[in-house]
PDB file of C-alpha atoms in Angstrom:
ATOM      1  CA  MET A   2      44.392  84.593 -39.021  1.00  0.00           C
ATOM      2  CA  PRO A   3      40.922  85.669 -37.885  1.00  0.00           C
ATOM      3  CA  PHE A   4      39.203  86.510 -34.360  1.00  0.00           C
ATOM      4  CA  PHE A   5      36.429  87.355 -33.404  1.00  0.00           C
ATOM      5  CA  THR A   6      36.754  89.471 -30.374  1.00  0.00           C
ATOM      6  CA  ALA A   7      34.515  88.580 -27.578  1.00  0.00           C
ATOM      7  CA  ALA A   8      32.452  90.662 -24.717  1.00  0.00           C
ATOM      8  CA  ASP A   9      35.450  91.104 -22.374  1.00  0.00           C
ATOM      9  CA  GLY A  10      37.675  92.345 -25.621  1.00  0.00           C
ATOM     10  CA  CYS A  11      39.587  88.362 -25.440  1.00  0.00           C
ATOM     11  CA  HIS A  12      40.014  87.399 -28.877  1.00  0.00           C
ATOM     12  CA  ILE A  13      38.461  84.273 -30.006  1.00  0.00           C
ATOM     13  CA  HIS A  14      40.985  82.470 -33.328  1.00  0.00           C
ATOM     14  CA  TYR A  15      38.319  80.846 -35.762  1.00  0.00           C
ATOM     15  CA  GLU A  16      38.679  79.509 -39.369  1.00  0.00           C
ATOM     16  CA  THR A  17      36.537  79.300 -42.317  1.00  0.00           C
ATOM     17  CA  SER A  18      36.410  76.163 -45.001  1.00  0.00           C
ATOM     18  CA  GLY A  19      33.631  75.381 -47.644  1.00  0.00           C
ATOM     19  CA  ILE A  20      31.034  78.059 -49.809  1.00  0.00           C
ATOM     20  CA  ALA A  21      28.025  76.047 -50.565  1.00  0.00           C
ATOM     21  CA  GLY A  22      25.912  73.959 -48.714  1.00  0.00           C
ATOM     22  CA  PRO A  23      24.554  74.403 -45.486  1.00  0.00           C
ATOM     23  CA  ARG A  24      26.387  75.806 -42.342  1.00  0.00           C
ATOM     24  CA  LEU A  25      28.119  74.067 -39.016  1.00  0.00           C
ATOM     25  CA  ILE A  26      30.543  75.102 -36.850  1.00  0.00           C
ATOM     26  CA  LEU A  27      32.409  72.154 -35.138  1.00  0.00           C
ATOM     27  CA  ILE A  28      33.725  72.893 -31.417  1.00  0.00           C
ATOM     28  CA  PRO A  29      36.291  71.077 -29.810  1.00  0.00           C
ATOM     29  CA  GLY A  30      36.340  69.053 -26.438  1.00  0.00           C
ATOM     30  CA  LEU A  31      38.824  70.144 -23.514  1.00  0.00           C
ATOM     31  CA  GLY A  32      41.865  70.234 -25.349  1.00  0.00           C
ATOM     32  CA  GLY A  33      40.243  73.485 -27.071  1.00  0.00           C
ATOM     33  CA  ASP A  34      42.292  73.249 -29.680  1.00  0.00           C
ATOM     34  CA  GLY A  35      39.840  73.899 -33.052  1.00  0.00           C
ATOM     35  CA  ARG A  36      42.850  71.409 -35.427  1.00  0.00           C
ATOM     36  CA  PHE A  37      41.344  68.491 -33.762  1.00  0.00           C
ATOM     37  CA  TRP A  38      38.692  68.734 -37.044  1.00  0.00           C
ATOM     38  CA  ALA A  39      40.886  69.154 -39.661  1.00  0.00           C
ATOM     39  CA  GLY A  40      39.964  65.261 -40.645  1.00  0.00           C
ATOM     40  CA  VAL A  41      36.380  65.585 -40.722  1.00  0.00           C
ATOM     41  CA  VAL A  42      36.581  69.130 -42.217  1.00  0.00           C
ATOM     42  CA  ARG A  43      38.350  67.994 -45.261  1.00  0.00           C
ATOM     43  CA  LEU A  44      35.517  65.919 -46.122  1.00  0.00           C
ATOM     44  CA  LEU A  45      32.527  67.911 -45.101  1.00  0.00           C
ATOM     45  CA  GLU A  46      34.466  71.301 -47.113  1.00  0.00           C
ATOM     46  CA  ALA A  47      33.540  70.312 -50.068  1.00  0.00           C
ATOM     47  CA  ASP A  48      29.527  70.360 -49.053  1.00  0.00           C
ATOM     48  CA  HIS A  49      28.901  72.265 -46.170  1.00  0.00           C
ATOM     49  CA  ARG A  50      30.345  76.005 -45.110  1.00  0.00           C
ATOM     50  CA  ILE A  51      32.046  75.132 -41.923  1.00  0.00           C
ATOM     51  CA  ILE A  52      33.162  77.102 -38.679  1.00  0.00           C
ATOM     52  CA  VAL A  53      35.768  75.721 -36.786  1.00  0.00           C
ATOM     53  CA  THR A  54      36.744  77.275 -33.238  1.00  0.00           C
ATOM     54  CA  ASP A  55      39.322  77.281 -30.592  1.00  0.00           C
ATOM     55  CA  HIS A  56      38.327  78.071 -27.155  1.00  0.00           C
ATOM     56  CA  ARG A  57      38.639  81.153 -24.854  1.00  0.00           C
ATOM     57  CA  GLY A  58      41.550  79.764 -22.994  1.00  0.00           C
ATOM     58  CA  ALA A  59      43.438  77.133 -26.009  1.00  0.00           C
ATOM     59  CA  GLY A  60      44.511  77.265 -29.025  1.00  0.00           C
ATOM     60  CA  ARG A  61      44.901  79.874 -31.074  1.00  0.00           C
ATOM     61  CA  SER A  62      42.482  81.923 -28.498  1.00  0.00           C
ATOM     62  CA  ASP A  63      43.617  84.525 -26.364  1.00  0.00           C
ATOM     63  CA  ARG A  64      44.419  82.706 -22.476  1.00  0.00           C
ATOM     64  CA  PRO A  65      43.556  85.155 -19.852  1.00  0.00           C
ATOM     65  CA  GLU A  66      43.584  84.765 -16.345  1.00  0.00           C
ATOM     66  CA  SER A  67      40.126  85.978 -15.624  1.00  0.00           C
ATOM     67  CA  PRO A  68      37.518  83.050 -14.219  1.00  0.00           C
ATOM     68  CA  CYS A  69      36.068  80.559 -17.409  1.00  0.00           C
ATOM     69  CA  SER A  70      33.375  78.642 -17.678  1.00  0.00           C
ATOM     70  CA  ILE A  71      31.741  76.369 -20.225  1.00  0.00           C
ATOM     71  CA  PRO A  72      28.263  79.013 -20.796  1.00  0.00           C
ATOM     72  CA  LEU A  73      31.229  81.691 -21.150  1.00  0.00           C
ATOM     73  CA  ILE A  74      32.676  79.543 -23.515  1.00  0.00           C
ATOM     74  CA  ALA A  75      29.122  79.344 -25.265  1.00  0.00           C
ATOM     75  CA  SER A  76      28.177  83.142 -25.803  1.00  0.00           C
ATOM     76  CA  ASP A  77      31.654  83.357 -27.180  1.00  0.00           C
ATOM     77  CA  ILE A  78      30.042  80.898 -30.100  1.00  0.00           C
ATOM     78  CA  ALA A  79      27.160  82.670 -29.889  1.00  0.00           C
ATOM     79  CA  GLY A  80      28.219  85.844 -30.929  1.00  0.00           C
ATOM     80  CA  LEU A  81      30.835  84.223 -32.918  1.00  0.00           C
ATOM     81  CA  LEU A  82      27.988  82.799 -34.539  1.00  0.00           C
ATOM     82  CA  ALA A  83      25.743  86.510 -35.135  1.00  0.00           C
ATOM     83  CA  GLN A  84      28.498  87.808 -36.420  1.00  0.00           C
ATOM     84  CA  THR A  85      29.694  85.506 -39.135  1.00  0.00           C
ATOM     85  CA  GLY A  86      25.972  85.188 -40.451  1.00  0.00           C
ATOM     86  CA  GLY A  87      23.982  83.448 -38.350  1.00  0.00           C
ATOM     87  CA  PRO A  88      22.315  80.220 -37.459  1.00  0.00           C
ATOM     88  CA  ALA A  89      24.201  76.931 -38.243  1.00  0.00           C
ATOM     89  CA  HIS A  90      24.140  73.313 -36.873  1.00  0.00           C
ATOM     90  CA  ILE A  91      26.352  72.704 -34.624  1.00  0.00           C
ATOM     91  CA  VAL A  92      28.950  69.752 -33.845  1.00  0.00           C
ATOM     92  CA  GLY A  93      29.975  69.596 -29.781  1.00  0.00           C
ATOM     93  CA  HIS A  94      32.922  66.896 -29.156  1.00  0.00           C
ATOM     94  CA  SER A  95      33.442  66.321 -24.839  1.00  0.00           C
ATOM     95  CA  THR A  96      33.668  69.563 -23.706  1.00  0.00           C
ATOM     96  CA  GLY A  97      32.327  71.067 -27.147  1.00  0.00           C
ATOM     97  CA  GLY A  98      28.641  69.132 -26.358  1.00  0.00           C
ATOM     98  CA  ALA A  99      28.889  70.510 -23.039  1.00  0.00           C
ATOM     99  CA  ILE A 100      28.727  73.643 -25.103  1.00  0.00           C
ATOM    100  CA  ALA A 101      26.528  72.376 -27.372  1.00  0.00           C
ATOM    101  CA  GLN A 102      23.449  71.169 -24.669  1.00  0.00           C
ATOM    102  CA  VAL A 103      24.247  75.280 -23.513  1.00  0.00           C
ATOM    103  CA  LEU A 104      23.862  76.817 -26.937  1.00  0.00           C
ATOM    104  CA  ALA A 105      20.746  75.253 -27.113  1.00  0.00           C
ATOM    105  CA  LEU A 106      18.736  75.952 -23.833  1.00  0.00           C
ATOM    106  CA  ASP A 107      20.572  79.607 -23.576  1.00  0.00           C
ATOM    107  CA  HIS A 108      21.013  80.853 -27.678  1.00  0.00           C
ATOM    108  CA  ALA A 109      18.136  78.744 -29.443  1.00  0.00           C
ATOM    109  CA  ASP A 110      17.780  80.150 -32.086  1.00  0.00           C
ATOM    110  CA  LEU A 111      20.888  79.982 -33.326  1.00  0.00           C
ATOM    111  CA  GLY A 112      21.200  75.912 -33.475  1.00  0.00           C
ATOM    112  CA  LEU A 113      19.722  74.779 -37.335  1.00  0.00           C
ATOM    113  CA  SER A 114      20.217  70.464 -35.287  1.00  0.00           C
ATOM    114  CA  TYR A 115      23.066  69.868 -32.300  1.00  0.00           C
ATOM    115  CA  THR A 116      24.620  66.922 -32.397  1.00  0.00           C
ATOM    116  CA  ILE A 117      26.509  65.578 -28.990  1.00  0.00           C
ATOM    117  CA  SER A 118      28.910  63.610 -29.434  1.00  0.00           C
ATOM    118  CA  SER A 119      31.024  61.579 -25.940  1.00  0.00           C
ATOM    119  CA  SER A 120      29.873  64.252 -23.218  1.00  0.00           C
ATOM    120  CA  TRP A 121      28.146  64.606 -20.607  1.00  0.00           C
ATOM    121  CA  ALA A 122      25.069  66.670 -18.508  1.00  0.00           C
ATOM    122  CA  ARG A 123      25.966  65.923 -15.252  1.00  0.00           C
ATOM    123  CA  ALA A 124      29.084  64.862 -13.526  1.00  0.00           C
ATOM    124  CA  ASP A 125      28.988  61.719 -11.492  1.00  0.00           C
ATOM    125  CA  ALA A 126      31.043  60.183  -8.782  1.00  0.00           C
ATOM    126  CA  ARG A 127      33.819  58.950 -11.413  1.00  0.00           C
ATOM    127  CA  PHE A 128      33.336  61.965 -13.312  1.00  0.00           C
ATOM    128  CA  ARG A 129      34.514  63.861 -10.470  1.00  0.00           C
ATOM    129  CA  MET A 130      37.090  62.156  -9.322  1.00  0.00           C
ATOM    130  CA  LEU A 131      38.277  61.482 -12.873  1.00  0.00           C
ATOM    131  CA  PHE A 132      38.977  65.297 -13.627  1.00  0.00           C
ATOM    132  CA  THR A 133      40.275  66.220  -9.937  1.00  0.00           C
ATOM    133  CA  ALA A 134      42.754  63.843 -10.761  1.00  0.00           C
ATOM    134  CA  ARG A 135      43.654  65.822 -13.424  1.00  0.00           C
ATOM    135  CA  VAL A 136      43.244  69.153 -12.437  1.00  0.00           C
ATOM    136  CA  GLU A 137      45.776  67.954  -9.914  1.00  0.00           C
ATOM    137  CA  LEU A 138      48.832  67.288 -11.937  1.00  0.00           C
ATOM    138  CA  LEU A 139      48.601  70.590 -13.762  1.00  0.00           C
ATOM    139  CA  GLU A 140      48.473  72.736 -10.005  1.00  0.00           C
ATOM    140  CA  ALA A 141      51.124  70.109  -9.363  1.00  0.00           C
ATOM    141  CA  GLY A 142      53.327  71.395 -12.763  1.00  0.00           C
ATOM    142  CA  MET A 143      53.235  67.291 -14.295  1.00  0.00           C
ATOM    143  CA  ALA A 144      52.267  68.810 -17.551  1.00  0.00           C
ATOM    144  CA  GLU A 145      54.040  66.213 -19.747  1.00  0.00           C
ATOM    145  CA  THR A 146      52.691  63.716 -17.481  1.00  0.00           C
ATOM    146  CA  TYR A 147      49.013  65.175 -17.821  1.00  0.00           C
ATOM    147  CA  GLN A 148      49.073  64.902 -21.270  1.00  0.00           C
ATOM    148  CA  ARG A 149      50.239  61.494 -21.036  1.00  0.00           C
ATOM    149  CA  LEU A 150      47.458  60.462 -19.172  1.00  0.00           C
ATOM    150  CA  GLY A 151      45.195  62.792 -21.638  1.00  0.00           C
ATOM    151  CA  HIS A 152      46.203  59.969 -24.900  1.00  0.00           C
ATOM    152  CA  VAL A 153      46.050  57.016 -22.589  1.00  0.00           C
ATOM    153  CA  LEU A 154      42.120  58.229 -21.527  1.00  0.00           C
ATOM    154  CA  CYS A 155      40.939  59.309 -25.517  1.00  0.00           C
ATOM    155  CA  HIS A 156      43.812  56.321 -28.020  1.00  0.00           C
ATOM    156  CA  GLU A 157      42.199  53.254 -28.298  1.00  0.00           C
ATOM    157  CA  PRO A 158      45.752  51.450 -28.263  1.00  0.00           C
ATOM    158  CA  SER A 159      46.102  50.367 -31.780  1.00  0.00           C
ATOM    159  CA  TYR A 160      46.210  54.660 -31.993  1.00  0.00           C
ATOM    160  CA  LEU A 161      48.645  55.098 -29.550  1.00  0.00           C
ATOM    161  CA  GLU A 162      50.607  51.941 -31.180  1.00  0.00           C
ATOM    162  CA  THR A 163      51.118  53.717 -34.444  1.00  0.00           C
ATOM    163  CA  HIS A 164      50.545  57.497 -33.631  1.00  0.00           C
ATOM    164  CA  ALA A 165      53.474  56.776 -30.999  1.00  0.00           C
ATOM    165  CA  GLY A 166      56.276  59.277 -32.467  1.00  0.00           C
ATOM    166  CA  GLU A 167      53.533  62.359 -32.654  1.00  0.00           C
ATOM    167  CA  LEU A 168      51.904  61.241 -29.499  1.00  0.00           C
ATOM    168  CA  ASP A 169      56.112  61.496 -27.568  1.00  0.00           C
ATOM    169  CA  ALA A 170      56.295  64.556 -29.359  1.00  0.00           C
ATOM    170  CA  ALA A 171      53.045  65.960 -27.517  1.00  0.00           C
ATOM    171  CA  VAL A 172      54.267  65.014 -24.537  1.00  0.00           C
ATOM    172  CA  ALA A 173      57.596  67.019 -25.107  1.00  0.00           C
ATOM    173  CA  ALA A 174      55.992  70.122 -25.646  1.00  0.00           C
ATOM    174  CA  ALA A 175      53.361  70.178 -22.927  1.00  0.00           C
ATOM    175  CA  PRO A 176      54.557  72.306 -20.679  1.00  0.00           C
ATOM    176  CA  GLY A 177      54.857  75.044 -23.517  1.00  0.00           C
ATOM    177  CA  THR A 178      51.277  74.411 -25.505  1.00  0.00           C
ATOM    178  CA  LEU A 179      49.304  73.780 -22.039  1.00  0.00           C
ATOM    179  CA  ALA A 180      51.442  77.145 -20.646  1.00  0.00           C
ATOM    180  CA  PRO A 181      49.898  78.943 -18.929  1.00  0.00           C
ATOM    181  CA  LEU A 182      49.556  75.838 -16.790  1.00  0.00           C
ATOM    182  CA  THR A 183      46.675  77.827 -14.306  1.00  0.00           C
ATOM    183  CA  VAL A 184      44.827  78.625 -17.354  1.00  0.00           C
ATOM    184  CA  ILE A 185      44.027  75.651 -18.069  1.00  0.00           C
ATOM    185  CA  ALA A 186      44.201  74.102 -14.447  1.00  0.00           C
ATOM    186  CA  ALA A 187      40.660  76.296 -14.457  1.00  0.00           C
ATOM    187  CA  ARG A 188      39.223  74.919 -18.137  1.00  0.00           C
ATOM    188  CA  VAL A 189      39.146  70.880 -16.401  1.00  0.00           C
ATOM    189  CA  ARG A 190      37.647  72.613 -12.728  1.00  0.00           C
ATOM    190  CA  MET A 191      35.018  74.059 -15.177  1.00  0.00           C
ATOM    191  CA  LEU A 192      34.065  70.507 -16.279  1.00  0.00           C
ATOM    192  CA  LEU A 193      33.084  69.497 -13.128  1.00  0.00           C
ATOM    193  CA  ASP A 194      30.294  72.762 -12.532  1.00  0.00           C
ATOM    194  CA  HIS A 195      28.075  71.629 -15.855  1.00  0.00           C
ATOM    195  CA  ASP A 196      24.629  69.861 -15.372  1.00  0.00           C
ATOM    196  CA  ARG A 197      21.691  70.977 -17.197  1.00  0.00           C
ATOM    197  CA  LEU A 198      20.614  67.641 -17.285  1.00  0.00           C
ATOM    198  CA  ALA A 199      17.312  68.625 -15.818  1.00  0.00           C
ATOM    199  CA  ASP A 200      17.348  71.225 -18.581  1.00  0.00           C
ATOM    200  CA  LEU A 201      16.868  69.555 -21.528  1.00  0.00           C
ATOM    201  CA  PRO A 202      13.667  68.534 -22.372  1.00  0.00           C
ATOM    202  CA  ARG A 203      13.511  72.025 -23.227  1.00  0.00           C
ATOM    203  CA  ILE A 204      15.431  71.265 -26.310  1.00  0.00           C
ATOM    204  CA  ASP A 205      12.801  72.090 -29.006  1.00  0.00           C
ATOM    205  CA  ALA A 206      14.940  70.954 -31.908  1.00  0.00           C
ATOM    206  CA  PRO A 207      16.680  68.019 -34.088  1.00  0.00           C
ATOM    207  CA  VAL A 208      19.350  66.050 -32.018  1.00  0.00           C
ATOM    208  CA  GLN A 209      21.354  63.675 -31.949  1.00  0.00           C
ATOM    209  CA  VAL A 210      24.245  61.676 -29.368  1.00  0.00           C
ATOM    210  CA  ILE A 211      26.736  59.896 -30.122  1.00  0.00           C
ATOM    211  CA  ALA A 212      28.574  57.534 -28.282  1.00  0.00           C
ATOM    212  CA  ALA A 213      31.718  55.539 -28.442  1.00  0.00           C
ATOM    213  CA  THR A 214      31.480  51.809 -27.272  1.00  0.00           C
ATOM    214  CA  GLY A 215      35.179  52.283 -25.776  1.00  0.00           C
ATOM    215  CA  ASP A 216      35.320  55.801 -24.421  1.00  0.00           C
ATOM    216  CA  ILE A 217      36.870  55.252 -21.042  1.00  0.00           C
ATOM    217  CA  LEU A 218      36.198  59.699 -20.512  1.00  0.00           C
ATOM    218  CA  THR A 219      33.443  60.314 -21.048  1.00  0.00           C
ATOM    219  CA  PRO A 220      31.513  56.461 -20.914  1.00  0.00           C
ATOM    220  CA  PRO A 221      28.508  55.927 -22.994  1.00  0.00           C
ATOM    221  CA  ALA A 222      26.201  55.995 -20.253  1.00  0.00           C
ATOM    222  CA  LEU A 223      27.138  60.044 -19.620  1.00  0.00           C
ATOM    223  CA  SER A 224      26.255  60.239 -23.422  1.00  0.00           C
ATOM    224  CA  GLU A 225      22.479  57.788 -23.167  1.00  0.00           C
ATOM    225  CA  ALA A 226      21.630  59.992 -19.846  1.00  0.00           C
ATOM    226  CA  ILE A 227      21.925  63.458 -23.155  1.00  0.00           C
ATOM    227  CA  ALA A 228      19.727  61.378 -25.550  1.00  0.00           C
ATOM    228  CA  ALA A 229      17.097  60.238 -22.220  1.00  0.00           C
ATOM    229  CA  ALA A 230      16.439  63.642 -21.459  1.00  0.00           C
ATOM    230  CA  ILE A 231      15.994  65.397 -25.172  1.00  0.00           C
ATOM    231  CA  PRO A 232      12.797  64.522 -26.383  1.00  0.00           C
ATOM    232  CA  ASP A 233      13.521  62.453 -29.726  1.00  0.00           C
ATOM    233  CA  ALA A 234      17.046  62.751 -29.206  1.00  0.00           C
ATOM    234  CA  ARG A 235      18.656  60.320 -32.005  1.00  0.00           C
ATOM    235  CA  PHE A 236      21.402  58.177 -30.151  1.00  0.00           C
ATOM    236  CA  VAL A 237      24.529  56.446 -32.712  1.00  0.00           C
ATOM    237  CA  SER A 238      26.679  53.927 -30.833  1.00  0.00           C
ATOM    238  CA  VAL A 239      30.211  53.661 -32.981  1.00  0.00           C
ATOM    239  CA  PRO A 240      32.878  51.984 -31.952  1.00  0.00           C
ATOM    240  CA  GLY A 241      36.292  53.493 -30.734  1.00  0.00           C
ATOM    241  CA  ALA A 242      38.055  55.328 -27.652  1.00  0.00           C
ATOM    242  CA  HIS A 243      37.236  58.892 -27.025  1.00  0.00           C
ATOM    243  CA  PHE A 244      38.542  60.768 -29.855  1.00  0.00           C
ATOM    244  CA  HIS A 245      36.559  58.712 -32.417  1.00  0.00           C
ATOM    245  CA  PRO A 246      36.319  61.409 -34.247  1.00  0.00           C
ATOM    246  CA  LEU A 247      39.733  61.807 -35.076  1.00  0.00           C
ATOM    247  CA  ALA A 248      41.089  58.225 -34.888  1.00  0.00           C
ATOM    248  CA  ASP A 249      37.978  58.031 -37.599  1.00  0.00           C
ATOM    249  CA  PRO A 250      36.838  60.770 -39.213  1.00  0.00           C
ATOM    250  CA  GLU A 251      35.562  59.175 -42.334  1.00  0.00           C
ATOM    251  CA  GLY A 252      33.170  57.353 -40.036  1.00  0.00           C
ATOM    252  CA  PHE A 253      32.107  61.290 -38.070  1.00  0.00           C
ATOM    253  CA  ALA A 254      31.766  62.796 -40.673  1.00  0.00           C
ATOM    254  CA  ALA A 255      29.194  60.533 -42.662  1.00  0.00           C
ATOM    255  CA  ILE A 256      27.498  60.822 -39.361  1.00  0.00           C
ATOM    256  CA  ILE A 257      27.263  64.538 -39.641  1.00  0.00           C
ATOM    257  CA  GLY A 258      26.396  64.289 -43.125  1.00  0.00           C
ATOM    258  CA  ARG A 259      23.600  62.342 -42.964  1.00  0.00           C
ATOM    259  CA  PHE A 260      21.836  64.167 -39.724  1.00  0.00           C
ATOM    260  CA  ILE A 261      22.577  67.514 -41.754  1.00  0.00           C
ATOM    261  CA  VAL A 262      19.878  66.179 -44.192  1.00  0.00           C
ATOM    262  CA  GLU A 263      17.596  65.195 -42.559  1.00  0.00           C
ATOM    263  CA  ALA A 264      17.882  68.017 -40.245  1.00  0.00           C
ATOM    264  CA  HIS A 265      17.314  70.495 -42.815  1.00  0.00           C
ATOM    265  CA  LEU A 266      14.306  68.032 -44.945  1.00  0.00           C
ATOM    266  CA  ASP A 267      12.817  67.870 -41.378  1.00  0.00           C
ATOM    267  CA  ARG A 268      12.549  72.034 -41.199  1.00  0.00           C
ATOM    268  CA  LYS A 269      11.845  72.533 -44.627  1.00  0.00           C
ATOM    269  CA  ALA A 270       8.185  70.269 -44.482  1.00  0.00           C
ATOM    270  CA  SER A 271       7.554  71.719 -41.130  1.00  0.00           C
TER     271      SER A 271
END
């Protein structure tokens, strides 16, 4: 498995697929595991060169006890992009969308376009209350409860019904997959520090913002605020819950594919 070594020595896991076409990177959400994107990758890899990365502190990357932040993860991804071929179309979901904002603002030379899916640019009171409660579950050692609540917050009821077996297995495995809980808790707390809303008008690149109508984790209003702040950003509303790229990879891949084609044509025209 390939790893990128960050400036502080942290090993960041990533995978590549596809041999031709536009280059893009898929950045997962708070779970930080690139396998979230498996269905989307299968649909895009024939016509794109894809990088999928795990965050530091999650997935198959190292899980250091040192402080973590969204800008630090963004710098990891910037280093990975620079080492593996340079600029790419950047797609980030949820926490990945917050990372995409930081990349667009602080590492703008590495982004050809940006898709910000079901994310936020400034935590409101509801967001703070919800994610503080999730941290408290982790700090109390309640890994299974944290995982079970995540399923309820992120999936539609129909998905919970049809995938009950694998979701129950994920709950049972949570004490191991989320370990150490102190690292995961710190990753949740870092979300409360993300506030780039006032900076978003500086983004000068093609941007699309996607929101799911039934998302109760990051409600559409948070995504609408992002789209309103970025000049000429495109806002796309889709059905589903927070994990809509997982539940409907075909729909998500189609949106991404069209946007990349249009962004590429716009760059050629300019």
